[in-house]
Coordinates of C-alpha atoms in Angstrom, one line a residue:
M1137 CA 10.0 13.1 -8.4
R1138 CA 8.1 13.9 -11.6
N1139 CA 6.8 11.3 -14.0
I1140 CA 9.4 10.2 -16.6
C1141 CA 8.8 11.2 -20.2
I1142 CA 10.2 8.8 -22.9
T1143 CA 10.4 9.9 -26.6
S1144 CA 11.2 7.9 -29.7
E1145 CA 13.7 10.6 -30.7
G1146 CA 15.5 10.4 -27.4
I1147 CA 15.8 6.6 -27.7
K1148 CA 17.2 7.0 -31.2
K1149 CA 19.9 9.3 -30.0
L1150 CA 20.9 6.8 -27.3
L1151 CA 21.1 4.1 -29.9
Q1152 CA 23.2 6.2 -32.2
N1153 CA 25.6 7.0 -29.3
L1154 CA 26.2 3.3 -28.5
K1155 CA 29.8 2.1 -28.9
P1156 CA 29.7 -0.6 -31.6
N1157 CA 32.7 -2.6 -30.3
K1158 CA 31.2 -3.2 -26.8
A1159 CA 30.2 -6.8 -25.9
A1160 CA 26.6 -8.0 -26.4
G1161 CA 24.5 -8.9 -23.4
P1162 CA 22.9 -12.3 -22.5
D1163 CA 20.4 -11.8 -25.4
G1164 CA 23.2 -11.8 -27.9
I1165 CA 22.1 -8.5 -29.5
R1166 CA 25.3 -6.5 -30.4
P1167 CA 25.4 -2.7 -30.0
K1168 CA 26.6 -2.4 -33.6
V1169 CA 23.3 -3.8 -34.8
L1170 CA 21.3 -1.5 -32.6
K1171 CA 23.4 1.5 -33.6
E1172 CA 23.1 0.9 -37.4
L1173 CA 19.3 0.2 -37.2
A1174 CA 18.5 3.0 -34.8
P1175 CA 15.8 4.7 -36.9
I1176 CA 14.0 1.4 -37.3
I1177 CA 14.5 0.0 -33.7
A1178 CA 13.8 3.3 -31.8
P1179 CA 9.9 3.3 -32.4
V1180 CA 9.8 -0.4 -31.3
L1181 CA 11.8 0.2 -28.1
H1182 CA 9.6 3.3 -27.5
V1183 CA 6.5 1.0 -27.4
I1184 CA 8.3 -1.4 -25.0
F1185 CA 9.6 1.3 -22.7
T1186 CA 6.3 3.2 -22.5
R1187 CA 4.6 0.0 -21.5
S1188 CA 7.3 -1.3 -19.2
L1189 CA 7.4 1.8 -16.9
P1190 CA 3.7 2.4 -16.3
T1191 CA 3.0 -1.3 -15.8
Q1192 CA 6.2 -1.8 -13.6
T1193 CA 7.0 -4.8 -15.7
V1194 CA 10.6 -5.9 -16.5
S1195 CA 11.2 -8.7 -19.0
N1196 CA 12.8 -11.8 -17.4
D1197 CA 15.5 -11.6 -20.2
W1198 CA 16.4 -8.2 -18.8
K1199 CA 16.9 -9.6 -15.3
I1200 CA 19.7 -12.0 -16.4
A1201 CA 23.3 -11.0 -16.0
M1202 CA 26.6 -12.7 -17.0
I1203 CA 29.3 -11.9 -14.4
T1204 CA 32.8 -11.3 -15.5
P1205 CA 35.3 -11.2 -12.6
V1206 CA 37.8 -8.3 -13.0
F1207 CA 41.0 -8.5 -10.9
K1208 CA 41.5 -5.5 -8.5
K1209 CA 44.7 -6.1 -6.4
G1210 CA 46.4 -8.6 -4.1
D1211 CA 46.5 -12.4 -4.5
K1212 CA 45.2 -13.4 -7.9
D1213 CA 44.2 -16.8 -6.5
S1214 CA 41.8 -15.3 -4.0
P1215 CA 38.2 -14.8 -5.3
T1216 CA 37.7 -11.9 -2.8
N1217 CA 40.2 -9.8 -4.9
Y1218 CA 38.0 -9.8 -8.0
R1219 CA 35.2 -7.3 -8.8
P1220 CA 32.1 -8.8 -10.3
I1221 CA 31.0 -6.9 -13.4
S1222 CA 27.6 -7.6 -14.8
L1223 CA 27.0 -7.9 -18.5
T1224 CA 23.3 -7.2 -19.0
C1225 CA 21.1 -6.6 -22.0
I1226 CA 21.8 -3.4 -23.9
C1227 CA 18.1 -2.5 -24.4
S1228 CA 17.6 -2.8 -20.7
K1229 CA 20.5 -0.4 -20.1
L1230 CA 18.9 2.1 -22.4
L1231 CA 15.7 2.3 -20.3
E1232 CA 17.9 2.3 -17.1
H1233 CA 19.8 5.2 -18.5
I1234 CA 16.6 7.2 -19.1
I1235 CA 15.4 6.5 -15.6
T1236 CA 18.8 7.3 -14.1
S1237 CA 19.1 10.6 -15.9
C1238 CA 15.7 11.7 -14.6
M1239 CA 16.7 10.5 -11.1
M1240 CA 20.0 12.4 -11.1
S1241 CA 18.3 15.6 -12.4
Y1242 CA 15.8 15.3 -9.6
L1243 CA 18.6 14.7 -7.0
D1244 CA 20.6 17.7 -8.3
E1245 CA 17.6 20.0 -8.4
Y1246 CA 16.8 19.4 -4.7
K1247 CA 20.4 18.8 -3.6
I1248 CA 19.6 15.5 -2.1
L1249 CA 22.9 13.8 -2.5
H1250 CA 25.6 14.6 0.2
H1251 CA 27.6 17.6 -1.0
L1252 CA 30.9 15.7 -0.4
Q1253 CA 29.9 12.8 -2.7
H1254 CA 31.9 13.0 -6.0
G1255 CA 31.3 9.5 -7.4
F1256 CA 29.0 9.1 -10.5
C1257 CA 28.0 12.8 -10.3
Q1258 CA 28.0 15.1 -13.3
G1259 CA 30.9 17.6 -13.2
R1260 CA 32.6 15.7 -10.4
S1261 CA 35.4 13.1 -10.6
C1262 CA 38.4 11.7 -8.7
E1263 CA 40.2 14.9 -9.4
T1264 CA 37.6 17.2 -7.9
Q1265 CA 37.4 14.8 -4.9
L1266 CA 41.2 15.0 -4.3
L1267 CA 41.4 18.7 -4.9
E1268 CA 38.7 19.4 -2.3
L1269 CA 40.2 17.0 0.2
T1270 CA 43.8 18.1 -0.1
R1271 CA 43.7 21.8 -1.0
T1272 CA 40.6 22.8 1.0
N1273 CA 41.1 20.8 4.1
L1274 CA 44.5 19.0 4.6
L1275 CA 46.8 21.8 3.3
S1276 CA 44.9 24.5 5.3
N1277 CA 45.4 22.4 8.4
L1278 CA 49.1 21.9 7.7
A1279 CA 49.5 25.7 7.2
S1280 CA 47.9 26.2 10.6
G1281 CA 50.3 23.7 12.2
N1282 CA 47.4 21.2 12.9
Q1283 CA 47.3 17.5 12.5
T1284 CA 44.7 15.6 10.5
D1285 CA 43.9 12.0 11.0
L1286 CA 42.4 10.3 8.0
I1287 CA 40.8 6.8 8.1
I1288 CA 40.4 5.3 4.7
L1289 CA 37.6 2.8 5.0
D1290 CA 37.1 -0.2 2.8
F1291 CA 33.7 -1.8 2.3
S1292 CA 33.4 -5.5 2.1
K1293 CA 31.5 -6.4 -1.1
A1294 CA 29.6 -3.0 -1.0
F1295 CA 27.5 -3.3 -4.1
D1296 CA 26.6 -6.9 -3.5
K1297 CA 25.2 -6.4 0.1
V1298 CA 22.6 -3.7 -0.6
C1299 CA 19.4 -4.9 0.9
H1300 CA 16.6 -4.5 -1.7
K1301 CA 13.9 -3.8 0.9
K1302 CA 15.9 -1.2 2.7
L1303 CA 17.0 0.4 -0.6
L1304 CA 13.4 0.8 -1.7
S1305 CA 12.5 2.4 1.7
K1306 CA 15.3 4.9 1.1
L1307 CA 14.2 5.7 -2.4
D1308 CA 10.7 6.4 -1.1
Y1309 CA 12.1 8.6 1.6
Y1310 CA 14.0 10.7 -0.9
G1311 CA 10.9 11.2 -3.1
I1312 CA 11.4 8.5 -5.7
R1313 CA 8.0 6.9 -5.7
G1314 CA 5.1 5.8 -7.9
N1315 CA 5.8 3.9 -11.2
T1316 CA 9.6 4.6 -10.9
L1317 CA 9.9 3.0 -7.5
L1318 CA 7.7 0.0 -8.5
W1319 CA 9.7 -0.4 -11.7
I1320 CA 13.0 -0.5 -9.7
N1321 CA 11.4 -3.0 -7.4
S1322 CA 10.6 -5.2 -10.4
F1323 CA 14.0 -4.7 -11.9
L1324 CA 15.7 -5.9 -8.7
S1325 CA 13.4 -8.8 -8.0
N1326 CA 13.9 -12.4 -9.3
R1327 CA 17.2 -11.6 -10.9
Q1328 CA 19.5 -14.4 -12.0
Q1329 CA 23.2 -14.5 -12.9
C1330 CA 26.0 -16.8 -14.0
V1331 CA 29.8 -16.5 -14.1
V1332 CA 31.7 -16.5 -17.4
V1333 CA 35.4 -17.3 -17.4
D1334 CA 37.4 -18.0 -20.6
G1335 CA 34.2 -18.6 -22.5
E1336 CA 32.9 -21.2 -20.0
K1337 CA 29.5 -20.4 -18.3
S1338 CA 28.3 -21.6 -14.9
S1339 CA 24.7 -22.4 -14.1
Y1340 CA 22.4 -19.6 -13.2
L1341 CA 21.7 -18.7 -9.6
P1342 CA 19.2 -16.3 -8.0
V1343 CA 20.4 -12.8 -6.9
L1344 CA 19.0 -12.1 -3.4
S1345 CA 20.7 -8.8 -2.7
G1346 CA 22.9 -6.1 -4.2
V1347 CA 22.7 -3.8 -7.2
P1348 CA 24.2 -5.1 -10.5
Q1349 CA 27.7 -3.7 -11.2
G1350 CA 27.9 -2.8 -14.8
S1351 CA 24.2 -1.7 -15.0
S1352 CA 23.3 1.9 -15.8
I1353 CA 21.1 2.4 -12.7
G1354 CA 23.2 0.5 -10.2
P1355 CA 25.6 3.3 -9.3
A1356 CA 22.7 5.8 -8.6
L1357 CA 21.0 3.3 -6.4
F1358 CA 24.1 2.7 -4.4
L1359 CA 24.7 6.4 -3.9
L1360 CA 21.3 6.8 -2.4
Y1361 CA 21.7 3.7 -0.2
R1362 CA 24.8 5.2 1.5
N1363 CA 23.8 8.8 1.3
D1364 CA 22.9 9.1 5.0
L1365 CA 26.2 7.7 6.3
P1366 CA 27.7 11.2 7.1
E1367 CA 24.6 11.8 9.4
Y1368 CA 25.9 9.2 11.8
V1369 CA 29.3 10.9 12.5
E1370 CA 30.6 14.3 13.7
S1371 CA 33.8 14.1 11.6
T1372 CA 34.0 15.1 8.0
V1373 CA 33.3 12.3 5.4
H1374 CA 34.3 12.3 1.8
L1375 CA 32.5 9.8 -0.4
F1376 CA 33.4 8.5 -3.9
A1377 CA 31.3 5.6 -5.0
D1378 CA 32.1 2.9 -2.5
D1379 CA 35.3 4.7 -1.2
T1380 CA 35.0 6.5 2.1
V1381 CA 37.4 8.7 4.0
L1382 CA 36.7 9.8 7.5
Y1383 CA 38.9 12.6 9.0
L1384 CA 39.1 15.1 11.8
T1385 CA 41.5 17.9 12.9
I1386 CA 43.4 16.6 15.9
N1387 CA 44.2 19.1 18.6
S1388 CA 44.1 16.9 21.6
Q1389 CA 43.4 13.4 22.8
D1390 CA 39.7 14.4 23.0
S1391 CA 39.8 14.8 19.2
C1392 CA 41.2 11.3 18.8
L1393 CA 38.4 10.0 21.1
Q1394 CA 35.8 11.8 18.9
L1395 CA 37.2 10.1 15.8
Q1396 CA 37.1 6.7 17.5
T1397 CA 33.5 7.4 18.6
D1398 CA 32.6 8.1 15.0
L1399 CA 34.0 4.7 14.1
F1400 CA 31.7 3.2 16.7
N1401 CA 28.8 5.2 15.1
L1402 CA 29.7 3.7 11.7
E1403 CA 29.3 0.2 13.2
V1404 CA 25.8 1.3 14.1
W1405 CA 25.2 2.4 10.5
E1406 CA 26.5 -1.0 9.3
Q1407 CA 24.0 -2.8 11.5
D1408 CA 21.1 -0.5 10.5
W1409 CA 21.7 -1.0 6.8
L1410 CA 23.3 -4.5 6.7
M1411 CA 26.6 -3.3 5.2
S1412 CA 30.1 -4.0 6.6
F1413 CA 33.5 -2.5 6.5
N1414 CA 36.6 -4.7 6.2
P1415 CA 38.9 -3.6 9.1
E1416 CA 41.8 -5.6 7.6
K1417 CA 41.9 -3.3 4.6
C1418 CA 41.1 0.0 6.4
E1419 CA 44.1 2.3 7.0
I1420 CA 45.0 5.4 9.1
L1421 CA 47.0 8.2 7.6
R1422 CA 48.2 11.0 10.0
V1423 CA 48.9 14.2 8.0
Y1424 CA 51.3 16.4 10.0
R1425 CA 54.6 18.2 9.9
K1426 CA 55.2 18.8 13.6
K1427 CA 57.7 16.8 15.7
T1428 CA 55.3 15.4 18.3
P1429 CA 52.1 14.2 16.7
F1430 CA 49.1 12.9 18.7
L1431 CA 49.1 9.1 18.5
F1432 CA 46.0 7.0 19.1
N1433 CA 45.2 3.4 18.4
Y1434 CA 42.0 3.4 16.4
N1435 CA 40.0 0.2 16.0
L1436 CA 36.9 -1.0 14.1
H1437 CA 35.0 -4.0 15.3
G1438 CA 37.7 -4.5 17.9
V1439 CA 40.4 -4.8 15.2
P1440 CA 43.2 -2.3 15.5
L1441 CA 43.6 -0.3 12.2
K1442 CA 47.1 -0.1 10.8
T1443 CA 48.8 3.2 10.4
V1444 CA 50.6 3.8 7.1
P1445 CA 53.1 6.6 6.0
N1446 CA 51.2 6.9 2.6
T1447 CA 48.1 5.5 1.0
K1448 CA 46.5 5.5 -2.4
Y1449 CA 43.2 7.4 -2.6
P1450 CA 41.8 7.3 -5.3
G1451 CA 44.6 6.5 -7.6
V1452 CA 47.0 9.1 -6.0
L1453 CA 49.5 8.3 -3.3
L1454 CA 48.8 10.6 -0.3
S1455 CA 51.7 10.9 2.2
H1456 CA 51.8 11.9 5.9
D1457 CA 53.5 15.3 5.1
L1458 CA 51.4 15.8 1.9
K1459 CA 54.5 15.9 -0.3
W1460 CA 54.3 14.2 -3.6
N1461 CA 57.8 12.7 -4.0
T1462 CA 56.7 9.1 -3.4
H1463 CA 53.7 9.4 -5.8
I1464 CA 55.8 11.0 -8.6
S1465 CA 58.5 8.3 -8.2
K1466 CA 56.0 5.4 -8.4
M1467 CA 54.1 7.0 -11.3
T1468 CA 57.4 7.6 -13.2
A1469 CA 58.5 4.0 -12.6
K1470 CA 55.1 2.8 -13.8
G1471 CA 55.3 5.0 -16.9
Y1472 CA 58.8 3.6 -17.8
R1473 CA 57.5 0.0 -17.4
T1474 CA 54.5 0.8 -19.7
L1475 CA 56.7 2.5 -22.2
G1476 CA 59.1 -0.5 -22.3
F1477 CA 56.1 -2.8 -22.8
L1478 CA 55.0 -0.6 -25.8
K1479 CA 58.5 -0.6 -27.3
R1480 CA 58.6 -4.4 -27.1
K1481 CA 55.1 -5.1 -28.4
L1482 CA 54.3 -2.2 -30.8
R1483 CA 56.6 -3.1 -33.6
V1484 CA 55.4 -0.5 -36.2
N1485 CA 57.1 2.3 -38.1
S1486 CA 54.2 4.7 -37.9
P1487 CA 55.1 7.8 -35.7
T1488 CA 51.4 8.7 -35.5
L1489 CA 50.4 5.3 -34.1
K1490 CA 53.3 5.4 -31.6
A1491 CA 52.3 8.9 -30.5
K1492 CA 48.7 7.8 -29.9
A1493 CA 49.8 4.8 -28.0
Y1494 CA 52.1 7.0 -25.8
A1495 CA 49.3 9.6 -25.2
S1496 CA 46.7 7.0 -24.3
I1497 CA 48.7 4.8 -21.8
P1498 CA 52.0 6.1 -20.4
R1499 CA 51.2 9.8 -20.6
H1500 CA 47.7 9.2 -19.2
Q1501 CA 49.3 7.4 -16.2
L1502 CA 51.8 10.2 -15.6
E1503 CA 49.3 13.0 -15.9
Y1504 CA 46.5 11.5 -13.8
C1505 CA 45.2 14.1 -11.4
S1506 CA 48.3 16.3 -12.0
T1507 CA 46.4 19.4 -10.8
V1508 CA 46.5 17.8 -7.3
W1509 CA 50.2 16.9 -7.1
D1510 CA 51.6 19.4 -9.5
P1511 CA 49.5 22.6 -9.1
R1512 CA 52.0 25.1 -10.5
N1513 CA 49.6 26.3 -13.2
I1514 CA 46.7 26.9 -10.9
T1515 CA 45.9 30.6 -10.5

């Protein structure tokens, strides 16, 4: 990877693109202030950034994070059902953004990231992931009368378990070396964080592993950390951030055994890189339309995986026959509930405001990934 070039004009553009209503970091500097004073602050930050990267020095203030727990799903009283989002200093994020942009350009140029990785990649999204999975693979198998067994894998605290030493070795392997690698090492070392809930702050504790969720560079580091996972298996793997789908065309019991062998191989990957899947949350979806499908009891870590008639991935309900009736019914019901909520709470007479509210919430929910489940306009 080439050396990173930082310019004062580039920093100024980043400052001017900040969203003024976002929260301030631990240093208390609000993005509105940085945005309005961009011409004055940019040269100062340019001096700091151009000294930080060559000397591989990261300010201790930039290593502090305030953690906000965001609920995912399940029991709200269980801490395991919350995602920790890090609130870090905005100036640090600007330098992270510059480094991440250079890293991603390098990875794209040399096609280092796995070709079926769609998370955090420019020009790719949940929609492109689902289109490639369903239309390129699952539908073609159904048209040929074949069965496809999908295993939707769930990581246990994926971002928090990244081993810093092993991450740095992977970055070096992929060609990210020199000042950039040493700066990332400094960025990840001696970090501290606290938890903030309803305005109350806990004491600070050291961070011994993981990449900060909510940081600019964290997603890119995580992509590289799990980039070699497909090399451990024979089946096809689709990756989206920390979501993983393992699947194989099933023509016989031998195909089922191969898929099970790949699950054993993933256990080896877990041991090699100190990560872990949660078998309790992993699911099997058999996609078929024939009367007598091949049945096999897959297991991970000795725990039998549950078979489901439909599963959400990512945000779209996939069914065993690849029909979309269940997904459309659930999204319609959710849209009606949201619309009812807006009618009760949005007591205004402005048609323009009502139209914006409808377009931003209920309509967005209804039309999410519509090219996947309603492809009538695709030519």
